[in-house]
PDB file of C-alpha atoms and ligand atoms in Angstrom:
ATOM      1  CA  UNK A  25      91.644  66.102  92.224  1.00 54.00           C
ATOM      2  CA  UNK A  26      94.177  67.448  89.775  1.00 59.00           C
ATOM      3  CA  UNK A  27      96.833  69.542  91.493  1.00 61.00           C
ATOM      4  CA  UNK A  28      96.012  73.192  92.018  1.00 61.00           C
ATOM      5  CA  UNK A  29      98.370  75.760  90.663  1.00 73.00           C
ATOM      6  CA  UNK A  30     100.795  76.548  93.472  1.00 89.00           C
ATOM      7  CA  UNK A  31      99.157  79.915  94.102  1.00 95.00           C
ATOM      8  CA  UNK A  32      95.543  81.069  93.891  1.00 97.00           C
ATOM      9  CA  UNK A  33      95.627  84.489  92.240  1.00 97.00           C
ATOM     10  CA  UNK A  34      92.690  84.282  89.854  1.00 97.00           C
ATOM     11  CA  UNK A  35      89.733  82.062  88.989  1.00 98.00           C
ATOM     12  CA  UNK A  36      90.479  82.307  85.281  1.00 96.00           C
ATOM     13  CA  UNK A  37      92.787  79.310  85.023  1.00 94.00           C
ATOM     14  CA  UNK A  38      90.907  76.927  87.264  1.00 96.00           C
ATOM     15  CA  UNK A  39      89.470  73.903  85.491  1.00 96.00           C
ATOM     16  CA  UNK A  40      85.902  72.733  85.959  1.00 96.00           C
ATOM     17  CA  UNK A  41      87.256  69.603  87.568  1.00 95.00           C
ATOM     18  CA  UNK A  42      89.179  71.633  90.137  1.00 95.00           C
ATOM     19  CA  UNK A  43      86.199  73.894  90.858  1.00 97.00           C
ATOM     20  CA  UNK A  44      83.911  70.884  91.262  1.00 96.00           C
ATOM     21  CA  UNK A  45      86.322  69.297  93.705  1.00 96.00           C
ATOM     22  CA  UNK A  46      86.571  72.498  95.742  1.00 97.00           C
ATOM     23  CA  UNK A  47      82.779  72.749  95.912  1.00 97.00           C
ATOM     24  CA  UNK A  48      82.447  69.104  96.941  1.00 96.00           C
ATOM     25  CA  UNK A  49      85.021  69.583  99.652  1.00 96.00           C
ATOM     26  CA  UNK A  50      83.354  72.808 100.867  1.00 97.00           C
ATOM     27  CA  UNK A  51      80.045  70.930 101.004  1.00 97.00           C
ATOM     28  CA  UNK A  52      81.705  68.241 103.093  1.00 95.00           C
ATOM     29  CA  UNK A  53      83.075  70.864 105.498  1.00 95.00           C
ATOM     30  CA  UNK A  54      79.668  72.517 105.802  1.00 94.00           C
ATOM     31  CA  UNK A  55      77.720  69.393 106.519  1.00 89.00           C
ATOM     32  CA  UNK A  56      80.306  68.384 108.804  1.00 78.00           C
ATOM     33  CA  UNK A  57      82.810  66.053 110.157  1.00 78.00           C
ATOM     34  CA  UNK A  58      83.363  66.461 113.916  1.00 80.00           C
ATOM     35  CA  UNK A  59      85.507  69.531 114.738  1.00 80.00           C
ATOM     36  CA  UNK A  60      88.173  67.471 116.532  1.00 84.00           C
ATOM     37  CA  UNK A  61      88.702  65.366 113.414  1.00 83.00           C
ATOM     38  CA  UNK A  62      89.136  68.456 111.237  1.00 87.00           C
ATOM     39  CA  UNK A  63      91.752  69.958 113.509  1.00 86.00           C
ATOM     40  CA  UNK A  64      94.267  67.337 112.398  1.00 87.00           C
ATOM     41  CA  UNK A  65      94.203  68.375 108.773  1.00 91.00           C
ATOM     42  CA  UNK A  66      96.560  71.377 108.852  1.00 95.00           C
ATOM     43  CA  UNK A  67      98.136  70.788 112.236  1.00 95.00           C
ATOM     44  CA  UNK A  68     101.595  72.338 112.382  1.00 95.00           C
ATOM     45  CA  UNK A  69     100.973  74.741 109.473  1.00 97.00           C
ATOM     46  CA  UNK A  70     101.151  78.511 109.887  1.00 98.00           C
ATOM     47  CA  UNK A  71      99.019  80.782 107.756  1.00 98.00           C
ATOM     48  CA  UNK A  72      99.991  84.452 107.560  1.00 98.00           C
ATOM     49  CA  UNK A  73      97.236  86.995 106.874  1.00 96.00           C
ATOM     50  CA  UNK A  74      98.682  90.108 105.312  1.00 95.00           C
ATOM     51  CA  UNK A  75      96.056  92.755 104.613  1.00 93.00           C
ATOM     52  CA  UNK A  76      97.185  96.055 103.098  1.00 90.00           C
ATOM     53  CA  UNK A  77      93.571  97.166 102.647  1.00 86.00           C
ATOM     54  CA  UNK A  78      90.446  97.096 104.822  1.00 82.00           C
ATOM     55  CA  UNK A  79      88.633  93.865 105.500  1.00 87.00           C
ATOM     56  CA  UNK A  80      86.506  92.311 108.203  1.00 88.00           C
ATOM     57  CA  UNK A  81      84.743  89.380 106.564  1.00 94.00           C
ATOM     58  CA  UNK A  82      87.514  88.090 104.353  1.00 96.00           C
ATOM     59  CA  UNK A  83      90.297  88.264 106.927  1.00 96.00           C
ATOM     60  CA  UNK A  84      88.253  86.646 109.676  1.00 96.00           C
ATOM     61  CA  UNK A  85      86.889  84.069 107.259  1.00 98.00           C
ATOM     62  CA  UNK A  86      90.423  82.983 106.293  1.00 98.00           C
ATOM     63  CA  UNK A  87      91.413  82.951 109.963  1.00 98.00           C
ATOM     64  CA  UNK A  88      88.440  80.814 110.990  1.00 97.00           C
ATOM     65  CA  UNK A  89      88.965  78.457 108.061  1.00 97.00           C
ATOM     66  CA  UNK A  90      92.638  77.960 108.957  1.00 97.00           C
ATOM     67  CA  UNK A  91      91.907  77.477 112.658  1.00 96.00           C
ATOM     68  CA  UNK A  92      89.119  74.974 112.015  1.00 95.00           C
ATOM     69  CA  UNK A  93      91.672  72.871 110.164  1.00 96.00           C
ATOM     70  CA  UNK A  94      94.122  73.125 113.061  1.00 96.00           C
ATOM     71  CA  UNK A  95      96.580  75.617 111.526  1.00 97.00           C
ATOM     72  CA  UNK A  96      98.126  78.526 113.416  1.00 97.00           C
ATOM     73  CA  UNK A  97      97.302  81.984 112.124  1.00 98.00           C
ATOM     74  CA  UNK A  98      99.473  85.065 112.262  1.00 97.00           C
ATOM     75  CA  UNK A  99      97.844  88.395 111.419  1.00 94.00           C
ATOM     76  CA  UNK A 100     100.381  90.995 110.360  1.00 89.00           C
ATOM     77  CA  UNK A 101      99.581  94.567 111.321  1.00 75.00           C
ATOM     78  CA  UNK A 102     100.815  96.150 108.113  1.00 80.00           C
ATOM     79  CA  UNK A 103     101.038  99.636 109.581  1.00 74.00           C
ATOM     80  CA  UNK A 104     103.704  98.343 111.973  1.00 67.00           C
ATOM     81  CA  UNK A 105     105.621  96.266 109.427  1.00 70.00           C
ATOM     82  CA  UNK A 106     109.152  96.798 108.131  1.00 70.00           C
ATOM     83  CA  UNK A 107     107.790  97.965 104.758  1.00 71.00           C
ATOM     84  CA  UNK A 108     107.695 101.285 106.564  1.00 71.00           C
ATOM     85  CA  UNK A 109     111.465 101.000 107.002  1.00 71.00           C
ATOM     86  CA  UNK A 110     112.056 100.718 103.256  1.00 72.00           C
ATOM     87  CA  UNK A 111     111.993  96.937 102.867  1.00 81.00           C
ATOM     88  CA  UNK A 112     110.607  95.782  99.508  1.00 87.00           C
ATOM     89  CA  UNK A 113     107.394  93.806  99.357  1.00 89.00           C
ATOM     90  CA  UNK A 114     109.247  90.793  97.951  1.00 91.00           C
ATOM     91  CA  UNK A 115     111.875  90.875 100.717  1.00 92.00           C
ATOM     92  CA  UNK A 116     109.103  90.981 103.257  1.00 92.00           C
ATOM     93  CA  UNK A 117     107.484  87.912 101.659  1.00 94.00           C
ATOM     94  CA  UNK A 118     110.760  86.002 101.529  1.00 95.00           C
ATOM     95  CA  UNK A 119     111.295  86.757 105.195  1.00 95.00           C
ATOM     96  CA  UNK A 120     107.830  85.511 106.111  1.00 95.00           C
ATOM     97  CA  UNK A 121     108.621  82.349 104.167  1.00 97.00           C
ATOM     98  CA  UNK A 122     111.951  81.968 105.994  1.00 97.00           C
ATOM     99  CA  UNK A 123     110.161  82.470 109.303  1.00 97.00           C
ATOM    100  CA  UNK A 124     108.186  79.330 108.540  1.00 97.00           C
ATOM    101  CA  UNK A 125     104.920  80.567 106.998  1.00 98.00           C
ATOM    102  CA  UNK A 126     103.179  77.728 105.168  1.00 97.00           C
ATOM    103  CA  UNK A 127     101.033  80.086 103.058  1.00 98.00           C
ATOM    104  CA  UNK A 128     100.383  83.824 102.845  1.00 98.00           C
ATOM    105  CA  UNK A 129      96.948  85.338 102.293  1.00 98.00           C
ATOM    106  CA  UNK A 130      97.298  88.837 100.845  1.00 96.00           C
ATOM    107  CA  UNK A 131      94.938  91.729 100.196  1.00 95.00           C
ATOM    108  CA  UNK A 132      96.524  94.646  98.387  1.00 93.00           C
ATOM    109  CA  UNK A 133      95.151  97.869  96.878  1.00 90.00           C
ATOM    110  CA  UNK A 134      97.150  97.446  93.641  1.00 92.00           C
ATOM    111  CA  UNK A 135      95.891  95.231  90.808  1.00 94.00           C
ATOM    112  CA  UNK A 136      98.210  92.416  89.631  1.00 95.00           C
ATOM    113  CA  UNK A 137     100.813  93.146  92.317  1.00 92.00           C
ATOM    114  CA  UNK A 138     100.911  89.472  93.295  1.00 95.00           C
ATOM    115  CA  UNK A 139     101.553  88.019  89.847  1.00 94.00           C
ATOM    116  CA  UNK A 140     105.265  88.780  89.599  1.00 92.00           C
ATOM    117  CA  UNK A 141     105.901  88.452  93.314  1.00 93.00           C
ATOM    118  CA  UNK A 142     104.417  84.969  93.562  1.00 95.00           C
ATOM    119  CA  UNK A 143     106.923  83.646  90.982  1.00 94.00           C
ATOM    120  CA  UNK A 144     109.619  84.022  93.618  1.00 95.00           C
ATOM    121  CA  UNK A 145     107.719  82.215  96.346  1.00 96.00           C
ATOM    122  CA  UNK A 146     107.884  78.519  97.182  1.00 95.00           C
ATOM    123  CA  UNK A 147     104.868  78.666  99.507  1.00 96.00           C
ATOM    124  CA  UNK A 148     101.307  79.281  98.283  1.00 97.00           C
ATOM    125  CA  UNK A 149     100.169  82.868  97.877  1.00 97.00           C
ATOM    126  CA  UNK A 150      96.412  83.385  98.062  1.00 98.00           C
ATOM    127  CA  UNK A 151      94.922  86.533  96.602  1.00 98.00           C
ATOM    128  CA  UNK A 152      92.333  87.946  99.019  1.00 97.00           C
ATOM    129  CA  UNK A 153      91.616  90.868  96.666  1.00 97.00           C
ATOM    130  CA  UNK A 154      94.110  92.839  94.535  1.00 96.00           C
ATOM    131  CA  UNK A 155      92.867  96.289  93.559  1.00 93.00           C
ATOM    132  CA  UNK A 156      90.196  96.127  90.874  1.00 94.00           C
ATOM    133  CA  UNK A 157      91.467  92.832  89.564  1.00 96.00           C
ATOM    134  CA  UNK A 158      90.351  89.633  91.307  1.00 98.00           C
ATOM    135  CA  UNK A 159      89.095  88.103  94.524  1.00 98.00           C
ATOM    136  CA  UNK A 160      89.150  84.388  93.694  1.00 98.00           C
ATOM    137  CA  UNK A 161      87.890  82.915  96.973  1.00 98.00           C
ATOM    138  CA  UNK A 162      84.915  85.312  96.890  1.00 98.00           C
ATOM    139  CA  UNK A 163      84.095  84.129  93.358  1.00 98.00           C
ATOM    140  CA  UNK A 164      84.346  80.514  94.473  1.00 98.00           C
ATOM    141  CA  UNK A 165      82.170  80.993  97.539  1.00 98.00           C
ATOM    142  CA  UNK A 166      79.609  82.868  95.454  1.00 98.00           C
ATOM    143  CA  UNK A 167      79.225  80.158  92.830  1.00 98.00           C
ATOM    144  CA  UNK A 168      79.163  77.575  95.630  1.00 98.00           C
ATOM    145  CA  UNK A 169      76.266  79.540  97.185  1.00 98.00           C
ATOM    146  CA  UNK A 170      74.455  79.745  93.826  1.00 98.00           C
ATOM    147  CA  UNK A 171      74.779  75.988  93.396  1.00 98.00           C
ATOM    148  CA  UNK A 172      73.451  75.275  96.861  1.00 97.00           C
ATOM    149  CA  UNK A 173      70.354  77.395  96.150  1.00 98.00           C
ATOM    150  CA  UNK A 174      69.833  76.886  92.455  1.00 97.00           C
ATOM    151  CA  UNK A 175      71.510  73.594  91.543  1.00 96.00           C
ATOM    152  CA  UNK A 176      73.206  73.481  88.140  1.00 94.00           C
ATOM    153  CA  UNK A 177      74.920  76.688  87.013  1.00 97.00           C
ATOM    154  CA  UNK A 178      74.568  75.860  83.355  1.00 96.00           C
ATOM    155  CA  UNK A 179      71.929  78.108  81.778  1.00 91.00           C
ATOM    156  CA  UNK A 180      71.422  80.029  85.009  1.00 97.00           C
ATOM    157  CA  UNK A 181      70.683  83.718  84.385  1.00 98.00           C
ATOM    158  CA  UNK A 182      72.913  85.788  86.636  1.00 98.00           C
ATOM    159  CA  UNK A 183      72.600  89.586  86.790  1.00 98.00           C
ATOM    160  CA  UNK A 184      75.424  91.517  88.455  1.00 98.00           C
ATOM    161  CA  UNK A 185      74.649  95.149  89.127  1.00 98.00           C
ATOM    162  CA  UNK A 186      76.519  98.138  90.440  1.00 96.00           C
ATOM    163  CA  UNK A 187      80.085  99.363  90.314  1.00 95.00           C
ATOM    164  CA  UNK A 188      81.492  96.860  87.835  1.00 96.00           C
ATOM    165  CA  UNK A 189      84.375  99.128  86.891  1.00 93.00           C
ATOM    166  CA  UNK A 190      86.042  98.631  90.272  1.00 93.00           C
ATOM    167  CA  UNK A 191      84.792  95.185  91.174  1.00 96.00           C
ATOM    168  CA  UNK A 192      87.276  92.362  91.591  1.00 97.00           C
ATOM    169  CA  UNK A 193      84.412  90.254  92.949  1.00 98.00           C
ATOM    170  CA  UNK A 194      82.484  90.531  89.684  1.00 98.00           C
ATOM    171  CA  UNK A 195      85.537  89.573  87.627  1.00 98.00           C
ATOM    172  CA  UNK A 196      86.288  86.458  89.674  1.00 98.00           C
ATOM    173  CA  UNK A 197      82.621  85.442  89.547  1.00 98.00           C
ATOM    174  CA  UNK A 198      82.296  86.000  85.810  1.00 98.00           C
ATOM    175  CA  UNK A 199      85.338  83.860  84.931  1.00 98.00           C
ATOM    176  CA  UNK A 200      83.708  80.997  86.826  1.00 98.00           C
ATOM    177  CA  UNK A 201      80.166  81.524  85.548  1.00 98.00           C
ATOM    178  CA  UNK A 202      81.299  81.614  81.923  1.00 97.00           C
ATOM    179  CA  UNK A 203      83.135  78.305  82.376  1.00 97.00           C
ATOM    180  CA  UNK A 204      79.886  76.731  83.541  1.00 97.00           C
ATOM    181  CA  UNK A 205      77.835  78.126  80.661  1.00 96.00           C
ATOM    182  CA  UNK A 206      75.753  80.432  82.839  1.00 97.00           C
ATOM    183  CA  UNK A 207      74.428  83.532  81.130  1.00 97.00           C
ATOM    184  CA  UNK A 208      75.802  86.695  82.736  1.00 98.00           C
ATOM    185  CA  UNK A 209      74.390  90.215  82.468  1.00 98.00           C
ATOM    186  CA  UNK A 210      76.187  93.253  83.833  1.00 98.00           C
ATOM    187  CA  UNK A 211      74.159  96.316  84.801  1.00 98.00           C
ATOM    188  CA  UNK A 212      75.724  99.657  85.650  1.00 96.00           C
ATOM    189  CA  UNK A 213      75.545 103.318  84.766  1.00 94.00           C
ATOM    190  CA  UNK A 214      77.792 104.084  81.807  1.00 92.00           C
ATOM    191  CA  UNK A 215      80.420 105.651  84.085  1.00 90.00           C
ATOM    192  CA  UNK A 216      80.784 102.454  86.154  1.00 93.00           C
ATOM    193  CA  UNK A 217      80.740  99.991  83.247  1.00 94.00           C
ATOM    194  CA  UNK A 218      84.135  98.826  81.963  1.00 91.00           C
ATOM    195  CA  UNK A 219      84.721  99.095  78.207  1.00 87.00           C
ATOM    196  CA  UNK A 220      84.620  95.801  76.255  1.00 85.00           C
ATOM    197  CA  UNK A 221      83.686  93.956  79.404  1.00 91.00           C
ATOM    198  CA  UNK A 222      84.779  90.335  78.954  1.00 93.00           C
ATOM    199  CA  UNK A 223      85.067  90.907  75.204  1.00 91.00           C
ATOM    200  CA  UNK A 224      81.328  90.890  74.778  1.00 88.00           C
ATOM    201  CA  UNK A 225      80.811  87.548  76.549  1.00 93.00           C
ATOM    202  CA  UNK A 226      78.750  89.372  79.148  1.00 96.00           C
ATOM    203  CA  UNK A 227      75.623  91.264  78.082  1.00 96.00           C
ATOM    204  CA  UNK A 228      75.731  94.820  79.363  1.00 97.00           C
ATOM    205  CA  UNK A 229      72.793  97.021  80.345  1.00 97.00           C
ATOM    206  CA  UNK A 230      72.339 100.495  81.760  1.00 96.00           C
ATOM    207  CA  UNK A 231      68.716  99.849  82.717  1.00 97.00           C
ATOM    208  CA  UNK A 232      68.021  97.735  85.808  1.00 97.00           C
ATOM    209  CA  UNK A 233      64.579  96.475  84.740  1.00 97.00           C
ATOM    210  CA  UNK A 234      65.935  95.261  81.420  1.00 98.00           C
ATOM    211  CA  UNK A 235      69.082  93.721  82.873  1.00 98.00           C
ATOM    212  CA  UNK A 236      67.346  91.898  85.709  1.00 98.00           C
ATOM    213  CA  UNK A 237      64.510  90.518  83.568  1.00 98.00           C
ATOM    214  CA  UNK A 238      64.050  86.801  84.194  1.00 97.00           C
ATOM    215  CA  UNK A 239      67.206  86.477  86.327  1.00 98.00           C
ATOM    216  CA  UNK A 240      67.671  83.574  88.743  1.00 98.00           C
ATOM    217  CA  UNK A 241      70.378  85.370  90.692  1.00 98.00           C
ATOM    218  CA  UNK A 242      70.825  89.102  91.233  1.00 98.00           C
ATOM    219  CA  UNK A 243      74.084  90.268  92.774  1.00 98.00           C
ATOM    220  CA  UNK A 244      74.450  93.828  94.051  1.00 98.00           C
ATOM    221  CA  UNK A 245      77.850  95.513  94.291  1.00 97.00           C
ATOM    222  CA  UNK A 246      78.961  98.411  96.440  1.00 94.00           C
ATOM    223  CA  UNK A 247      80.166 101.706  94.963  1.00 91.00           C
ATOM    224  CA  UNK A 248      83.860 101.255  95.644  1.00 85.00           C
ATOM    225  CA  UNK A 249      84.836 104.835  96.384  1.00 81.00           C
ATOM    226  CA  UNK A 250      88.256 103.918  97.763  1.00 80.00           C
ATOM    227  CA  UNK A 251      89.171 102.358  94.399  1.00 74.00           C
ATOM    228  CA  UNK A 252      88.078 105.374  92.374  1.00 78.00           C
ATOM    229  CA  UNK A 253      90.682 107.798  91.155  1.00 74.00           C
ATOM    230  CA  UNK A 254      89.352 110.754  89.241  1.00 69.00           C
ATOM    231  CA  UNK A 255      85.933 109.372  88.515  1.00 69.00           C
ATOM    232  CA  UNK A 256      82.932 111.208  89.770  1.00 72.00           C
ATOM    233  CA  UNK A 257      81.353 109.493  92.756  1.00 71.00           C
ATOM    234  CA  UNK A 258      77.624 109.132  92.133  1.00 74.00           C
ATOM    235  CA  UNK A 259      75.120 110.929  94.311  1.00 86.00           C
ATOM    236  CA  UNK A 260      73.859 108.132  96.573  1.00 89.00           C
ATOM    237  CA  UNK A 261      70.139 109.028  96.547  1.00 90.00           C
ATOM    238  CA  UNK A 262      70.014 109.336  92.816  1.00 91.00           C
ATOM    239  CA  UNK A 263      72.042 106.150  92.464  1.00 92.00           C
ATOM    240  CA  UNK A 264      69.609 104.247  94.678  1.00 95.00           C
ATOM    241  CA  UNK A 265      66.677 105.487  92.616  1.00 95.00           C
ATOM    242  CA  UNK A 266      68.098 104.071  89.392  1.00 95.00           C
ATOM    243  CA  UNK A 267      70.391 101.236  90.496  1.00 96.00           C
ATOM    244  CA  UNK A 268      69.612 100.362  94.122  1.00 96.00           C
ATOM    245  CA  UNK A 269      68.156  96.862  94.255  1.00 98.00           C
ATOM    246  CA  UNK A 270      64.789  96.755  96.040  1.00 98.00           C
ATOM    247  CA  UNK A 271      61.628  94.634  95.956  1.00 98.00           C
ATOM    248  CA  UNK A 272      60.192  96.797  93.204  1.00 98.00           C
ATOM    249  CA  UNK A 273      63.084  96.261  90.806  1.00 98.00           C
ATOM    250  CA  UNK A 274      63.433  92.615  91.805  1.00 98.00           C
ATOM    251  CA  UNK A 275      59.899  91.995  90.434  1.00 98.00           C
ATOM    252  CA  UNK A 276      61.523  91.847  86.994  1.00 98.00           C
ATOM    253  CA  UNK A 277      63.546  88.784  88.016  1.00 98.00           C
ATOM    254  CA  UNK A 278      62.141  85.272  88.449  1.00 98.00           C
ATOM    255  CA  UNK A 279      59.801  85.064  91.471  1.00 98.00           C
ATOM    256  CA  UNK A 280      62.242  82.779  93.306  1.00 98.00           C
ATOM    257  CA  UNK A 281      65.363  84.807  92.445  1.00 98.00           C
ATOM    258  CA  UNK A 282      68.081  84.949  95.073  1.00 98.00           C
ATOM    259  CA  UNK A 283      69.778  88.196  96.046  1.00 98.00           C
ATOM    260  CA  UNK A 284      73.493  88.234  96.761  1.00 98.00           C
ATOM    261  CA  UNK A 285      75.986  90.843  97.914  1.00 98.00           C
ATOM    262  CA  UNK A 286      79.633  90.199  98.758  1.00 97.00           C
ATOM    263  CA  UNK A 287      79.419  92.849 101.485  1.00 94.00           C
ATOM    264  CA  UNK A 288      79.921  95.317 102.916  1.00 93.00           C
ATOM    265  CA  UNK A 289      76.269  96.228 102.266  1.00 94.00           C
ATOM    266  CA  UNK A 290      75.654  99.939 101.969  1.00 93.00           C
ATOM    267  CA  UNK A 291      71.988  99.875 102.933  1.00 96.00           C
ATOM    268  CA  UNK A 292      69.932 102.267 100.867  1.00 94.00           C
ATOM    269  CA  UNK A 293      72.673 102.687  98.252  1.00 93.00           C
ATOM    270  CA  UNK A 294      73.257  99.472  96.272  1.00 94.00           C
ATOM    271  CA  UNK A 295      70.651  97.485  98.200  1.00 97.00           C
ATOM    272  CA  UNK A 296      67.439  98.316 100.013  1.00 97.00           C
ATOM    273  CA  UNK A 297      67.523  97.406 103.666  1.00 97.00           C
ATOM    274  CA  UNK A 298      64.217  95.484 103.614  1.00 98.00           C
ATOM    275  CA  UNK A 299      65.405  93.316 100.722  1.00 98.00           C
ATOM    276  CA  UNK A 300      68.785  92.647 102.356  1.00 98.00           C
ATOM    277  CA  UNK A 301      66.895  91.229 105.348  1.00 98.00           C
ATOM    278  CA  UNK A 302      64.201  89.369 103.403  1.00 98.00           C
ATOM    279  CA  UNK A 303      64.761  85.628 103.929  1.00 98.00           C
ATOM    280  CA  UNK A 304      62.646  84.824 100.870  1.00 98.00           C
ATOM    281  CA  UNK A 305      65.355  86.238  98.591  1.00 98.00           C
ATOM    282  CA  UNK A 306      68.472  87.274 100.447  1.00 98.00           C
ATOM    283  CA  UNK A 307      71.249  84.697 100.801  1.00 98.00           C
ATOM    284  CA  UNK A 308      73.831  87.233 101.943  1.00 98.00           C
ATOM    285  CA  UNK A 309      74.623  85.649 105.287  1.00 98.00           C
ATOM    286  CA  UNK A 310      74.751  82.252 103.605  1.00 98.00           C
ATOM    287  CA  UNK A 311      77.524  83.623 101.399  1.00 98.00           C
ATOM    288  CA  UNK A 312      79.462  84.510 104.535  1.00 98.00           C
ATOM    289  CA  UNK A 313      78.839  81.094 106.110  1.00 97.00           C
ATOM    290  CA  UNK A 314      79.766  79.249 102.928  1.00 98.00           C
ATOM    291  CA  UNK A 315      82.892  81.372 102.620  1.00 98.00           C
ATOM    292  CA  UNK A 316      84.522  79.729 105.608  1.00 97.00           C
ATOM    293  CA  UNK A 317      83.879  76.261 104.176  1.00 97.00           C
ATOM    294  CA  UNK A 318      85.193  77.270 100.739  1.00 98.00           C
ATOM    295  CA  UNK A 319      88.329  78.802 102.243  1.00 98.00           C
ATOM    296  CA  UNK A 320      88.895  75.613 104.220  1.00 97.00           C
ATOM    297  CA  UNK A 321      88.732  73.713 100.937  1.00 97.00           C
ATOM    298  CA  UNK A 322      91.163  76.137  99.271  1.00 98.00           C
ATOM    299  CA  UNK A 323      93.671  76.123 102.139  1.00 97.00           C
ATOM    300  CA  UNK A 324      93.619  72.369 102.429  1.00 96.00           C
ATOM    301  CA  UNK A 325      94.070  71.908  98.703  1.00 95.00           C
ATOM    302  CA  UNK A 326      96.944  74.381  98.322  1.00 95.00           C
ATOM    303  CA  UNK A 327      98.744  73.213 101.428  1.00 94.00           C
ATOM    304  CA  UNK A 328      98.311  69.507 100.971  1.00 88.00           C
ATOM    305  CA  UNK A 329      98.825  69.093  97.241  1.00 73.00           C
ATOM    306  CA  UNK A 330     102.489  70.037  97.648  1.00 58.00           C
ATOM    307  CA  UNK A 331     103.091  67.280 100.217  1.00 62.00           C
TER     308      UNK A 331
HETATM  309  C1  NCD B 252      84.559  92.889  98.539  1.00 59.18           C
HETATM  310  C2  NCD B 252      86.006  93.238  98.343  1.00 59.18           C
HETATM  311  O1  NCD B 252      86.681  93.679  99.259  1.00 59.18           O
HETATM  312  O2  NCD B 252      86.441  93.032  97.238  1.00 59.18           O
HETATM  313  N1  NCD B 252      84.187  92.478  99.797  1.00 59.18           N
HETATM  314  C3  NCD B 252      84.549  91.255 100.264  1.00 59.18           C
HETATM  315  O3  NCD B 252      85.658  90.821 100.165  1.00 59.18           O
HETATM  316  N2  NCD B 252      83.581  90.503 100.815  1.00 59.18           N
HETATM  317  C4  NCD B 252      83.643  93.843  97.915  1.00 59.18           C
HETATM  318  C5  NCD B 252      83.698  95.269  98.351  1.00 59.18           C
HETATM  319  O4  NCD B 252      84.615  95.732  98.988  1.00 59.18           O
HETATM  320  O5  NCD B 252      82.767  95.976  97.976  1.00 59.18           O
END
């Protein structure tokens, strides 16, 4: 596989060859070599998880992925860190590097905060979600999940609905889907639809029935209240009526459409509870399962290509 960039901050610059190799490796991890064999892969490495914003799935997924490959994991409790004593973010990173971290996984509420910082770092920085910008491993695990259920991504019709204005997950997914030649539709109320979204390379809709029509994949997104500034937060009941994904609205998609959600699911807001639990359509827990395998592939690649 061609070398990865030193850091993984975005999906935009990944090549198809690199993405294919990551998916193949994730598939290998899923279908499994014996656990004892895997443990040798990152033995002696230390991964630091540094989360400045809430997370359950992503943090634990990175931790499990690292541990399955034999690495040590250090979770930093940010509220007790020396940033509170006036240390800069970069100084903190350089200290973690000097302490022997082999890679740092960071979630941060500010968009693009890792771009400048990572230029000063010799060890890989992995973006686990920066503000409204990107969440590259989520994008990778999502397209990996689509491939496992639907095969080729080329010509796949993917509808992404909900709070696109604040969704880093959507952005990381769309960069990847466009590379593969999938057709992407974005569905949101006007107030939650970014202007000039992907320079017109994504078709935008305000009507769910129209946007979902004939889709192979429908992805629901949470209303990301914590990332909203002065915008008006929609009334949840009204929102569900127009934009909540349920069996009724899903009838407009292909009969075998899969339903995805990066989580956390707000049942009865972006997604109806019965649909979230319907094994005929919902692949939501598969996304979570596949996420560990994809993060194993990412960690291994970033940590071993520098050797
Ligand atoms: C997402 C995130 O944090 O960006 N969740 C996740 O990582 N699985 C989406 C969200 O918060 O709505």
